[in-house]
C-alpha positions as YAML, in Angstrom:
chain: A
units: angstrom
residues:
- id: 1
  name: MET
  ca: [-10.50, -5.96, -67.34]
- id: 2
  name: SER
  ca: [-11.66, -5.48, -63.78]
- id: 3
  name: VAL
  ca: [-14.00, -7.04, -61.29]
- id: 4
  name: ARG
  ca: [-16.33, -5.50, -58.74]
- id: 5
  name: VAL
  ca: [-16.15, -7.23, -55.35]
- id: 6
  name: THR
  ca: [-18.76, -6.33, -52.75]
- id: 7
  name: LEU
  ca: [-17.95, -7.55, -49.25]
- id: 8
  name: VAL
  ca: [-20.83, -7.80, -46.78]
- id: 9
  name: ALA
  ca: [-19.96, -8.16, -43.10]
- id: 10
  name: ALA
  ca: [-21.85, -11.04, -41.48]
- id: 11
  name: ALA
  ca: [-24.64, -10.25, -39.04]
- id: 12
  name: ARG
  ca: [-23.89, -10.50, -35.35]
- id: 13
  name: SER
  ca: [-23.75, -13.66, -33.31]
- id: 14
  name: SER
  ca: [-23.08, -12.06, -29.92]
- id: 15
  name: ALA
  ca: [-22.80, -8.72, -28.18]
- id: 16
  name: ARG
  ca: [-19.72, -6.83, -29.36]
- id: 17
  name: LEU
  ca: [-17.86, -7.14, -26.04]
- id: 18
  name: ALA
  ca: [-18.64, -10.86, -25.88]
- id: 19
  name: GLU
  ca: [-17.06, -11.59, -29.27]
- id: 20
  name: ARG
  ca: [-14.59, -14.41, -29.11]
- id: 21
  name: PHE
  ca: [-11.60, -15.15, -31.29]
- id: 22
  name: ASP
  ca: [-12.37, -17.49, -34.17]
- id: 23
  name: ASP
  ca: [-15.94, -17.86, -32.92]
- id: 24
  name: ASP
  ca: [-18.29, -19.98, -35.01]
- id: 25
  name: ARG
  ca: [-21.56, -19.36, -33.22]
- id: 26
  name: PRO
  ca: [-24.72, -19.00, -35.34]
- id: 27
  name: LEU
  ca: [-26.63, -15.75, -35.68]
- id: 28
  name: ASP
  ca: [-28.34, -14.60, -32.51]
- id: 29
  name: GLN
  ca: [-31.85, -13.16, -32.46]
- id: 30
  name: ALA
  ca: [-30.53, -9.59, -32.84]
- id: 31
  name: GLY
  ca: [-28.53, -10.73, -35.86]
- id: 32
  name: TRP
  ca: [-31.58, -12.25, -37.55]
- id: 33
  name: TYR
  ca: [-33.54, -9.08, -36.88]
- id: 34
  name: GLU
  ca: [-30.78, -6.91, -38.36]
- id: 35
  name: VAL
  ca: [-30.68, -9.07, -41.50]
- id: 36
  name: GLN
  ca: [-34.43, -8.55, -41.94]
- id: 37
  name: LEU
  ca: [-34.05, -4.78, -41.53]
- id: 38
  name: ALA
  ca: [-31.18, -4.56, -44.04]
- id: 39
  name: ALA
  ca: [-32.53, -7.06, -46.56]
- id: 40
  name: HIS
  ca: [-34.08, -4.43, -48.86]
- id: 41
  name: THR
  ca: [-30.61, -2.98, -49.44]
- id: 42
  name: LEU
  ca: [-28.57, -6.19, -49.43]
- id: 43
  name: VAL
  ca: [-30.77, -8.68, -51.34]
- id: 44
  name: PRO
  ca: [-30.12, -7.01, -54.74]
- id: 45
  name: LEU
  ca: [-26.38, -7.69, -54.31]
- id: 46
  name: GLY
  ca: [-27.24, -11.37, -54.84]
- id: 47
  name: ALA
  ca: [-27.51, -10.63, -58.57]
- id: 48
  name: ALA
  ca: [-23.69, -10.82, -58.68]
- id: 49
  name: GLU
  ca: [-22.29, -13.43, -61.04]
- id: 50
  name: LEU
  ca: [-20.33, -15.09, -58.24]
- id: 51
  name: ARG
  ca: [-21.53, -15.40, -54.62]
- id: 52
  name: TYR
  ca: [-19.28, -16.52, -51.79]
- id: 53
  name: CYS
  ca: [-19.14, -16.59, -48.01]
- id: 54
  name: SER
  ca: [-16.75, -17.33, -45.18]
- id: 55
  name: PRO
  ca: [-17.20, -20.88, -43.89]
- id: 56
  name: THR
  ca: [-18.49, -19.70, -40.49]
- id: 57
  name: ALA
  ca: [-22.03, -20.43, -39.37]
- id: 58
  name: ARG
  ca: [-22.99, -16.75, -39.14]
- id: 59
  name: SER
  ca: [-21.56, -15.89, -42.58]
- id: 60
  name: ARG
  ca: [-23.39, -18.81, -44.18]
- id: 61
  name: ALA
  ca: [-26.62, -17.97, -42.35]
- id: 62
  name: THR
  ca: [-26.39, -14.29, -43.32]
- id: 63
  name: ALA
  ca: [-25.79, -15.13, -46.98]
- id: 64
  name: ASP
  ca: [-28.57, -17.74, -47.01]
- id: 65
  name: ALA
  ca: [-31.03, -15.34, -45.34]
- id: 66
  name: LEU
  ca: [-30.28, -12.83, -48.10]
- id: 67
  name: GLY
  ca: [-30.92, -15.46, -50.78]
- id: 68
  name: TYR
  ca: [-27.35, -15.49, -52.13]
- id: 69
  name: ALA
  ca: [-26.89, -19.29, -52.30]
- id: 70
  name: PRO
  ca: [-23.15, -18.79, -51.74]
- id: 71
  name: LEU
  ca: [-20.17, -21.05, -52.16]
- id: 72
  name: ALA
  ca: [-18.23, -21.26, -48.88]
- id: 73
  name: GLN
  ca: [-14.59, -20.28, -49.35]
- id: 74
  name: PRO
  ca: [-12.02, -21.64, -46.86]
- id: 75
  name: ALA
  ca: [-9.68, -18.80, -47.94]
- id: 76
  name: LEU
  ca: [-12.20, -16.37, -46.40]
- id: 77
  name: SER
  ca: [-11.82, -17.93, -42.94]
- id: 78
  name: ASP
  ca: [-11.16, -15.63, -40.02]
- id: 79
  name: CYS
  ca: [-7.61, -15.33, -38.72]
- id: 80
  name: ASP
  ca: [-6.41, -18.56, -37.09]
- id: 81
  name: MET
  ca: [-6.01, -17.59, -33.44]
- id: 82
  name: GLY
  ca: [-4.40, -20.83, -32.27]
- id: 83
  name: ARG
  ca: [-4.77, -21.42, -28.55]
- id: 84
  name: TRP
  ca: [-6.71, -18.15, -28.14]
- id: 85
  name: ARG
  ca: [-9.63, -19.56, -30.10]
- id: 86
  name: GLY
  ca: [-12.86, -19.26, -28.15]
- id: 87
  name: PHE
  ca: [-11.61, -16.58, -25.73]
- id: 88
  name: THR
  ca: [-12.36, -12.85, -25.67]
- id: 89
  name: LEU
  ca: [-9.53, -10.34, -25.99]
- id: 90
  name: ALA
  ca: [-10.06, -9.35, -22.34]
- id: 91
  name: GLU
  ca: [-9.73, -12.99, -21.21]
- id: 92
  name: VAL
  ca: [-6.52, -13.48, -23.16]
- id: 93
  name: ALA
  ca: [-5.09, -10.15, -22.02]
- id: 94
  name: ALA
  ca: [-5.68, -11.14, -18.39]
- id: 95
  name: ARG
  ca: [-3.84, -14.46, -18.91]
- id: 96
  name: GLU
  ca: [-1.12, -13.44, -21.37]
- id: 97
  name: PRO
  ca: [-0.69, -9.64, -21.33]
- id: 98
  name: ASP
  ca: [2.81, -9.65, -22.85]
- id: 99
  name: ALA
  ca: [1.73, -11.96, -25.66]
- id: 100
  name: VAL
  ca: [-1.26, -9.72, -26.47]
- id: 101
  name: ASP
  ca: [0.99, -6.65, -26.51]
- id: 102
  name: ALA
  ca: [3.42, -8.40, -28.88]
- id: 103
  name: TRP
  ca: [0.58, -9.51, -31.16]
- id: 104
  name: LEU
  ca: [-0.91, -6.00, -31.33]
- id: 105
  name: ALA
  ca: [2.47, -4.36, -31.96]
- id: 106
  name: ASP
  ca: [4.06, -6.72, -34.50]
- id: 107
  name: PRO
  ca: [2.03, -7.94, -37.53]
- id: 108
  name: ARG
  ca: [4.51, -10.82, -37.99]
- id: 109
  name: SER
  ca: [3.93, -12.08, -34.45]
- id: 110
  name: ALA
  ca: [1.72, -15.06, -33.62]
- id: 111
  name: PRO
  ca: [2.19, -15.72, -29.91]
- id: 112
  name: HIS
  ca: [-1.07, -17.68, -29.92]
- id: 113
  name: GLY
  ca: [0.46, -20.30, -32.21]
- id: 114
  name: GLY
  ca: [-1.90, -19.45, -35.07]
- id: 115
  name: GLU
  ca: [-1.65, -17.11, -38.01]
- id: 116
  name: PRO
  ca: [0.16, -13.75, -37.83]
- id: 117
  name: LEU
  ca: [-1.82, -10.67, -38.87]
- id: 118
  name: LEU
  ca: [0.44, -10.15, -41.89]
- id: 119
  name: GLY
  ca: [-0.19, -13.73, -43.03]
- id: 120
  name: PHE
  ca: [-3.94, -13.26, -42.58]
- id: 121
  name: ILE
  ca: [-3.97, -10.05, -44.63]
- id: 122
  name: SER
  ca: [-1.89, -11.74, -47.35]
- id: 123
  name: ARG
  ca: [-4.22, -14.76, -47.45]
- id: 124
  name: ILE
  ca: [-7.28, -12.55, -47.88]
- id: 125
  name: GLY
  ca: [-5.44, -10.50, -50.51]
- id: 126
  name: GLY
  ca: [-4.56, -13.69, -52.37]
- id: 127
  name: TRP
  ca: [-8.24, -14.62, -52.49]
- id: 128
  name: LEU
  ca: [-9.14, -11.14, -53.71]
- id: 129
  name: ASP
  ca: [-6.45, -11.21, -56.41]
- id: 130
  name: THR
  ca: [-7.71, -14.51, -57.81]
- id: 131
  name: ARG
  ca: [-11.28, -13.34, -58.49]
- id: 132
  name: PRO
  ca: [-11.99, -13.66, -62.20]
- id: 133
  name: ALA
  ca: [-11.97, -10.29, -63.95]
- id: 134
  name: GLY
  ca: [-13.99, -9.38, -66.98]
- id: 135
  name: ASP
  ca: [-15.98, -6.47, -68.27]
- id: 136
  name: GLY
  ca: [-18.82, -5.97, -65.83]
- id: 137
  name: SER
  ca: [-18.01, -9.05, -63.72]
- id: 138
  name: SER
  ca: [-19.25, -8.88, -60.15]
- id: 139
  name: VAL
  ca: [-18.73, -10.79, -56.93]
- id: 140
  name: VAL
  ca: [-20.48, -10.62, -53.58]
- id: 141
  name: ALA
  ca: [-19.00, -12.25, -50.48]
- id: 142
  name: VAL
  ca: [-20.40, -12.39, -46.96]
- id: 143
  name: ALA
  ca: [-17.50, -12.58, -44.55]
- id: 144
  name: GLU
  ca: [-16.49, -12.05, -40.98]
- id: 145
  name: PRO
  ca: [-15.74, -8.41, -40.10]
- id: 146
  name: ALA
  ca: [-12.04, -9.29, -39.62]
- id: 147
  name: VAL
  ca: [-11.92, -10.59, -43.21]
- id: 148
  name: VAL
  ca: [-13.44, -7.36, -44.52]
- id: 149
  name: ARG
  ca: [-10.86, -5.35, -42.54]
- id: 150
  name: ALA
  ca: [-8.00, -7.45, -43.91]
- id: 151
  name: ALA
  ca: [-9.32, -7.03, -47.48]
- id: 152
  name: LEU
  ca: [-9.41, -3.25, -47.08]
- id: 153
  name: VAL
  ca: [-5.86, -3.10, -45.71]
- id: 154
  name: TYR
  ca: [-4.64, -5.27, -48.59]
- id: 155
  name: ALA
  ca: [-6.54, -3.45, -51.32]
- id: 156
  name: LEU
  ca: [-5.40, -0.02, -50.16]
- id: 157
  name: LYS
  ca: [-1.80, -1.21, -49.65]
- id: 158
  name: ALA
  ca: [-2.01, 0.27, -46.17]
- id: 159
  name: PRO
  ca: [0.44, -0.62, -43.40]
- id: 160
  name: PRO
  ca: [-0.73, -3.70, -41.46]
- id: 161
  name: SER
  ca: [-1.21, -1.58, -38.32]
- id: 162
  name: THR
  ca: [-4.09, 0.13, -40.16]
- id: 163
  name: TYR
  ca: [-6.07, -3.07, -39.56]
- id: 164
  name: TRP
  ca: [-6.63, -2.00, -35.94]
- id: 165
  name: ASN
  ca: [-8.16, 1.31, -37.06]
- id: 166
  name: VAL
  ca: [-10.88, -0.10, -39.32]
- id: 167
  name: ASP
  ca: [-14.28, -0.65, -37.70]
- id: 168
  name: VAL
  ca: [-16.51, -3.02, -39.68]
- id: 169
  name: ARG
  ca: [-20.05, -3.17, -38.36]
- id: 170
  name: PRO
  ca: [-22.39, -6.13, -38.93]
- id: 171
  name: LEU
  ca: [-24.08, -6.00, -42.36]
- id: 172
  name: SER
  ca: [-21.95, -3.10, -43.58]
- id: 173
  name: THR
  ca: [-20.71, -3.28, -47.16]
- id: 174
  name: VAL
  ca: [-17.47, -2.40, -48.89]
- id: 175
  name: VAL
  ca: [-17.00, -2.30, -52.65]
- id: 176
  name: LEU
  ca: [-13.58, -2.90, -54.17]
- id: 177
  name: THR
  ca: [-13.01, -2.60, -57.91]
- id: 178
  name: GLY
  ca: [-9.97, -3.60, -59.91]
- id: 179
  name: ARG
  ca: [-7.88, -6.64, -60.60]
- id: 180
  name: SER
  ca: [-4.95, -8.53, -59.12]
- id: 181
  name: GLY
  ca: [-2.66, -6.11, -57.30]
- id: 182
  name: ARG
  ca: [-4.64, -3.01, -58.35]
- id: 183
  name: TRP
  ca: [-7.66, -2.33, -56.20]
- id: 184
  name: SER
  ca: [-9.70, 0.77, -55.49]
- id: 185
  name: LEU
  ca: [-12.19, 1.45, -52.74]
- id: 186
  name: CYS
  ca: [-15.52, 2.52, -54.19]
- id: 187
  name: LEU
  ca: [-17.83, 4.49, -51.89]
- id: 188
  name: GLU
  ca: [-21.41, 4.54, -53.12]
- id: 189
  name: HIS
  ca: [-24.58, 6.33, -52.17]
- id: 190
  name: THR
  ca: [-27.28, 3.79, -51.28]
- id: 191
  name: GLY
  ca: [-30.16, 6.11, -50.51]
...
């Protein structure tokens, strides 16, 4: 028995370089426009038996705009960035360069007082592993790009440092199939 989990990265809420840690801003105008452009491809995913989203404003708004009527899942929250919440990486690096270096180099490190990367990946993996499996069962979840990255690292059993090499664009999708502890990445043709 397996389950098909489609992860949809939330639409944007700010310019990429202005993204802030643990930011809960709503969709910006560009984000709304992108949702409208991608809707023809993403709306059919709402036929999944179970529909979830991260509890952030932009994840909820993205899922609602696509007609998913999702259940917000606290387990799909972005990484807890502690005292760095609300700052950009550049701002934090200017104030605490050694702490940023430690955080980027060691997945067990949490110099910000929040959640270490390894803990974040494990939390997302725990959510993934508890999705109900059954013949033909399907799940769609709209989540922050960081959540999608963490799910990929977990599913592929990749080293935590791989997290930094995965680029998840707004409204991109990833399909994982399998069951607890046994996941496969499924690349599909959408055209």
